[in-house]
CSV table of C-alpha atoms in Angstrom, one decimal:
chain,number,residue,atom,x,y,z
A,1,UNK,CA,-10.3,6.9,-15.9
A,2,UNK,CA,-8.4,9.0,-13.4
A,3,UNK,CA,-8.2,5.9,-11.4
A,4,UNK,CA,-7.9,7.0,-7.7
A,5,UNK,CA,-7.9,10.6,-7.0
A,6,UNK,CA,-7.2,12.0,-3.4
A,7,UNK,CA,-8.1,15.5,-2.1
A,8,UNK,CA,-6.7,17.8,-1.1
A,9,UNK,CA,-3.1,16.9,-1.7
A,10,UNK,CA,-1.6,19.2,1.3
A,11,UNK,CA,-3.2,20.5,4.4
A,12,UNK,CA,-2.0,22.0,7.6
A,13,UNK,CA,-4.0,21.6,10.6
A,14,UNK,CA,-3.7,23.1,14.1
A,15,UNK,CA,-4.2,20.8,17.2
A,16,UNK,CA,-8.2,20.4,17.8
A,17,UNK,CA,-9.2,20.9,14.3
A,18,UNK,CA,-11.0,18.6,11.9
A,19,UNK,CA,-10.9,18.1,8.5
A,20,UNK,CA,-12.1,15.5,5.9
A,21,UNK,CA,-10.1,13.8,3.0
A,22,UNK,CA,-11.8,12.5,0.2
A,23,UNK,CA,-11.0,9.2,-2.1
A,24,UNK,CA,-12.5,8.9,-5.1
A,25,UNK,CA,-12.2,6.2,-7.7
A,26,UNK,CA,-13.5,5.4,-11.1
A,27,UNK,CA,-12.9,1.6,-11.6
A,28,UNK,CA,-16.2,0.2,-9.7
A,29,UNK,CA,-14.5,-1.2,-7.0
A,30,UNK,CA,-16.1,-2.5,-4.1
A,31,UNK,CA,-13.1,-2.5,-1.6
A,32,UNK,CA,-11.4,0.8,-0.8
A,33,UNK,CA,-9.0,1.7,1.9
A,34,UNK,CA,-7.8,4.1,3.8
A,35,UNK,CA,-3.6,4.0,5.0
A,36,UNK,CA,-1.3,6.1,6.8
A,37,UNK,CA,2.7,6.2,5.9
A,38,UNK,CA,5.0,7.1,8.7
A,39,UNK,CA,8.9,7.2,8.1
A,40,UNK,CA,10.2,3.3,9.3
A,41,UNK,CA,6.9,2.3,9.6
A,42,UNK,CA,5.3,1.4,6.5
A,43,UNK,CA,1.7,1.6,5.7
A,44,UNK,CA,-0.7,0.8,8.2
A,45,UNK,CA,-4.5,0.0,7.7
A,46,UNK,CA,-6.8,3.0,9.3
A,47,UNK,CA,-10.3,1.4,7.9
A,48,UNK,CA,-11.4,0.1,5.5
A,49,UNK,CA,-14.6,-0.8,3.6
A,50,UNK,CA,-16.2,-3.5,1.5
A,51,UNK,CA,-19.1,-1.9,-0.1
A,52,UNK,CA,-21.1,1.0,-0.4
A,53,UNK,CA,-22.4,1.7,3.0
A,54,UNK,CA,-20.2,-0.4,5.2
A,55,UNK,CA,-16.4,0.3,7.1
A,56,UNK,CA,-14.9,-1.5,9.4
A,57,UNK,CA,-11.6,-1.0,11.4
A,58,UNK,CA,-8.4,-1.6,10.7
A,59,UNK,CA,-4.9,-1.8,12.4
A,60,UNK,CA,-4.7,1.7,13.7
A,61,UNK,CA,-8.6,3.3,13.8
A,62,UNK,CA,-8.5,5.4,16.7
A,63,UNK,CA,-9.1,8.8,15.8
A,64,UNK,CA,-10.9,8.7,12.8
A,65,UNK,CA,-13.8,7.9,11.4
A,66,UNK,CA,-14.8,7.2,7.7
A,67,UNK,CA,-17.9,6.8,5.5
A,68,UNK,CA,-19.0,5.1,1.9
A,69,UNK,CA,-22.4,6.8,1.3
A,70,UNK,CA,-21.4,6.3,-2.3
A,71,UNK,CA,-19.9,3.0,-4.0
A,72,UNK,CA,-17.2,5.5,-5.8
A,73,UNK,CA,-16.2,7.7,-2.8
A,74,UNK,CA,-14.3,6.8,0.7
A,75,UNK,CA,-14.4,9.8,3.1
A,76,UNK,CA,-11.4,10.0,6.0
A,77,UNK,CA,-12.4,12.2,8.7
A,78,UNK,CA,-10.3,13.7,11.8
A,79,UNK,CA,-12.6,15.3,14.7
A,80,UNK,CA,-10.1,16.8,16.5
A,81,UNK,CA,-6.7,16.7,14.9
A,82,UNK,CA,-3.3,15.5,17.1
A,83,UNK,CA,0.4,16.1,16.0
A,84,UNK,CA,0.7,12.0,16.0
A,85,UNK,CA,-1.7,12.3,13.3
A,86,UNK,CA,1.2,14.4,11.1
A,87,UNK,CA,1.2,11.5,8.5
A,88,UNK,CA,0.9,10.6,4.4
A,89,UNK,CA,-2.3,9.0,4.1
A,90,UNK,CA,-3.0,7.0,1.0
A,91,UNK,CA,-6.6,5.8,-0.2
A,92,UNK,CA,-6.2,2.2,-2.2
A,93,UNK,CA,-9.1,0.5,-4.1
A,94,UNK,CA,-9.2,-3.0,-5.1
A,95,UNK,CA,-12.0,-5.7,-6.2
A,96,UNK,CA,-12.9,-9.3,-6.1
A,97,UNK,CA,-15.0,-11.2,-3.5
A,98,UNK,CA,-13.0,-14.2,-2.6
A,99,UNK,CA,-9.5,-12.8,-2.0
A,100,UNK,CA,-7.6,-9.6,-2.5
A,101,UNK,CA,-6.8,-8.4,-5.9
A,102,UNK,CA,-4.2,-5.9,-6.9
A,103,UNK,CA,-4.9,-3.0,-5.0
A,104,UNK,CA,-4.6,0.5,-6.9
A,105,UNK,CA,-3.3,3.4,-4.8
A,106,UNK,CA,-3.8,7.4,-5.2
A,107,UNK,CA,-1.1,9.9,-5.0
A,108,UNK,CA,-1.6,10.5,-1.3
A,109,UNK,CA,-2.5,13.4,1.3
A,110,UNK,CA,0.5,15.1,3.6
A,111,UNK,CA,-1.1,16.4,6.6
A,112,UNK,CA,0.5,18.1,9.0
A,113,UNK,CA,-0.9,19.1,12.3
A,114,UNK,CA,1.1,21.7,14.5
B,1,UNK,CA,-0.1,-11.3,13.7
B,2,UNK,CA,1.1,-11.3,10.3
B,3,UNK,CA,4.6,-9.4,10.2
B,4,UNK,CA,6.3,-8.1,7.1
B,5,UNK,CA,9.9,-7.4,6.9
B,6,UNK,CA,12.6,-6.1,4.4
B,7,UNK,CA,16.3,-6.8,3.8
B,8,UNK,CA,18.1,-4.7,3.2
B,9,UNK,CA,16.4,-1.4,4.2
B,10,UNK,CA,18.9,0.2,1.7
B,11,UNK,CA,21.1,-0.5,-1.5
B,12,UNK,CA,23.4,1.1,-3.7
B,13,UNK,CA,24.3,-0.7,-6.6
B,14,UNK,CA,26.2,0.7,-10.2
B,15,UNK,CA,24.0,0.6,-13.2
B,16,UNK,CA,24.0,-2.6,-15.4
B,17,UNK,CA,24.0,-4.9,-12.1
B,18,UNK,CA,21.4,-7.5,-11.6
B,19,UNK,CA,19.9,-7.0,-7.9
B,20,UNK,CA,17.8,-9.0,-5.7
B,21,UNK,CA,15.6,-7.8,-3.0
B,22,UNK,CA,13.8,-9.5,-0.3
B,23,UNK,CA,10.7,-9.7,1.7
B,24,UNK,CA,9.8,-12.1,4.5
B,25,UNK,CA,6.5,-12.9,5.9
B,26,UNK,CA,5.9,-14.6,9.6
B,27,UNK,CA,2.0,-16.3,8.5
B,28,UNK,CA,2.0,-18.4,5.4
B,29,UNK,CA,-1.5,-18.4,4.7
B,30,UNK,CA,-1.6,-15.5,2.6
B,31,UNK,CA,-4.0,-15.0,-0.6
B,32,UNK,CA,-1.2,-13.6,-2.7
B,33,UNK,CA,1.9,-10.9,-2.4
B,34,UNK,CA,2.0,-7.8,-4.2
B,35,UNK,CA,5.3,-5.7,-5.1
B,36,UNK,CA,5.2,-1.9,-5.2
B,37,UNK,CA,7.3,0.7,-6.3
B,38,UNK,CA,7.5,4.1,-4.5
B,39,UNK,CA,9.2,7.0,-6.0
B,40,UNK,CA,9.8,10.4,-3.2
B,41,UNK,CA,6.6,12.3,-2.3
B,42,UNK,CA,4.3,10.0,-4.8
B,43,UNK,CA,2.1,7.3,-4.2
B,44,UNK,CA,2.6,3.5,-4.7
B,45,UNK,CA,2.8,1.9,-8.2
B,46,UNK,CA,1.6,-1.9,-8.7
B,47,UNK,CA,4.7,-4.1,-10.3
B,48,UNK,CA,3.8,-7.5,-9.5
B,49,UNK,CA,1.0,-9.4,-8.1
B,50,UNK,CA,1.6,-13.1,-7.4
B,51,UNK,CA,-1.4,-15.4,-6.4
B,52,UNK,CA,-0.7,-17.8,-3.6
B,53,UNK,CA,-0.9,-20.9,-5.9
B,54,UNK,CA,1.8,-19.3,-8.4
B,55,UNK,CA,5.7,-19.5,-8.0
B,56,UNK,CA,6.9,-16.3,-9.7
B,57,UNK,CA,5.3,-13.5,-12.1
B,58,UNK,CA,7.5,-11.8,-14.4
B,59,UNK,CA,7.3,-8.3,-16.3
B,60,UNK,CA,10.0,-6.7,-18.3
B,61,UNK,CA,13.0,-6.9,-16.2
B,62,UNK,CA,11.2,-7.6,-13.0
B,63,UNK,CA,10.9,-11.3,-11.5
B,64,UNK,CA,9.2,-11.9,-8.2
B,65,UNK,CA,9.1,-15.2,-6.8
B,66,UNK,CA,7.0,-16.5,-4.0
B,67,UNK,CA,7.8,-19.6,-1.5
B,68,UNK,CA,5.0,-19.5,1.0
B,69,UNK,CA,6.3,-22.5,3.2
B,70,UNK,CA,9.3,-20.8,4.0
B,71,UNK,CA,7.8,-17.3,4.2
B,72,UNK,CA,9.8,-15.3,1.7
B,73,UNK,CA,9.3,-13.6,-1.7
B,74,UNK,CA,12.2,-11.6,-4.0
B,75,UNK,CA,11.9,-9.1,-6.5
B,76,UNK,CA,14.7,-9.9,-9.1
B,77,UNK,CA,15.8,-6.6,-11.4
B,78,UNK,CA,17.8,-7.4,-14.5
B,79,UNK,CA,20.5,-4.7,-16.0
B,80,UNK,CA,19.2,-2.4,-13.5
B,81,UNK,CA,19.3,1.6,-14.8
B,82,UNK,CA,19.1,4.6,-12.7
B,83,UNK,CA,15.5,5.2,-13.5
B,84,UNK,CA,14.9,2.3,-11.2
B,85,UNK,CA,15.8,4.2,-8.0
B,86,UNK,CA,13.2,4.2,-5.6
B,87,UNK,CA,11.5,2.7,-2.9
B,88,UNK,CA,10.4,-0.8,-3.5
B,89,UNK,CA,7.7,-2.2,-1.0
B,90,UNK,CA,6.4,-5.9,-0.5
B,91,UNK,CA,2.6,-6.3,0.7
B,92,UNK,CA,1.0,-9.7,2.2
B,93,UNK,CA,-2.7,-10.1,1.5
B,94,UNK,CA,-4.9,-12.0,3.7
B,95,UNK,CA,-8.0,-11.9,5.7
B,96,UNK,CA,-6.9,-9.9,9.0
B,97,UNK,CA,-9.1,-6.9,8.2
B,98,UNK,CA,-11.8,-7.8,5.6
B,99,UNK,CA,-9.7,-8.1,2.5
B,100,UNK,CA,-6.3,-6.4,3.1
B,101,UNK,CA,-2.5,-6.1,2.8
B,102,UNK,CA,0.1,-5.7,5.5
B,103,UNK,CA,3.4,-3.7,4.0
B,104,UNK,CA,6.8,-4.2,5.0
B,105,UNK,CA,8.9,-1.2,5.7
B,106,UNK,CA,10.6,-1.0,2.1
B,107,UNK,CA,13.9,-1.1,0.5
B,108,UNK,CA,15.6,1.8,-1.1
B,109,UNK,CA,17.5,1.2,-4.0
B,110,UNK,CA,19.5,4.2,-5.7
B,111,UNK,CA,21.0,2.9,-8.9
B,112,UNK,CA,24.3,5.3,-9.7
B,113,UNK,CA,25.2,6.0,-13.6
């Protein structure tokens, strides 16, 4: 049981390049989330998914797109990277329909956009 | 909009001390509250989850309390050890964005040997 895994761990992009971050969970969780963490600002929700085939916007969705084609995977895409997207990105998953239960986090992806 | 604050931002204590970390939130209509630990350059590890109907949760040397009416939670760490050095984050669960958590900025704890 690997829990939540993220690929890649590190990445450096040039402004305007695109990339996809992959999150995978093996706990059969319905809910999955993408956060970004910036110094002094805590974690902020980018997008989330409440089940396979569904996605929705969080607090800071601009510049990002997501897809949840399979229940165990949640992809975060940057179509045209900007320096403001330099951050550490965390994926999380949880289960329960009625209320947000305990969230399990991946190890993070450190992205630098130059 | 739910806002979560944590005081102090940083704390340094000698080994063996008991300490309290504070978390405050502006909207008392929450589902639960979760405390996490984050080591430098690492992900978040869940410590305790308190449901809105509960007053406290305990795990080993950790005790978390919740007072919804006053919008506060505390994390009590007994007999601190150097291995407890990390950043501690609280997150308030609600329905702002589907099922999600709003995070505080964290308290950076250093336990000196």
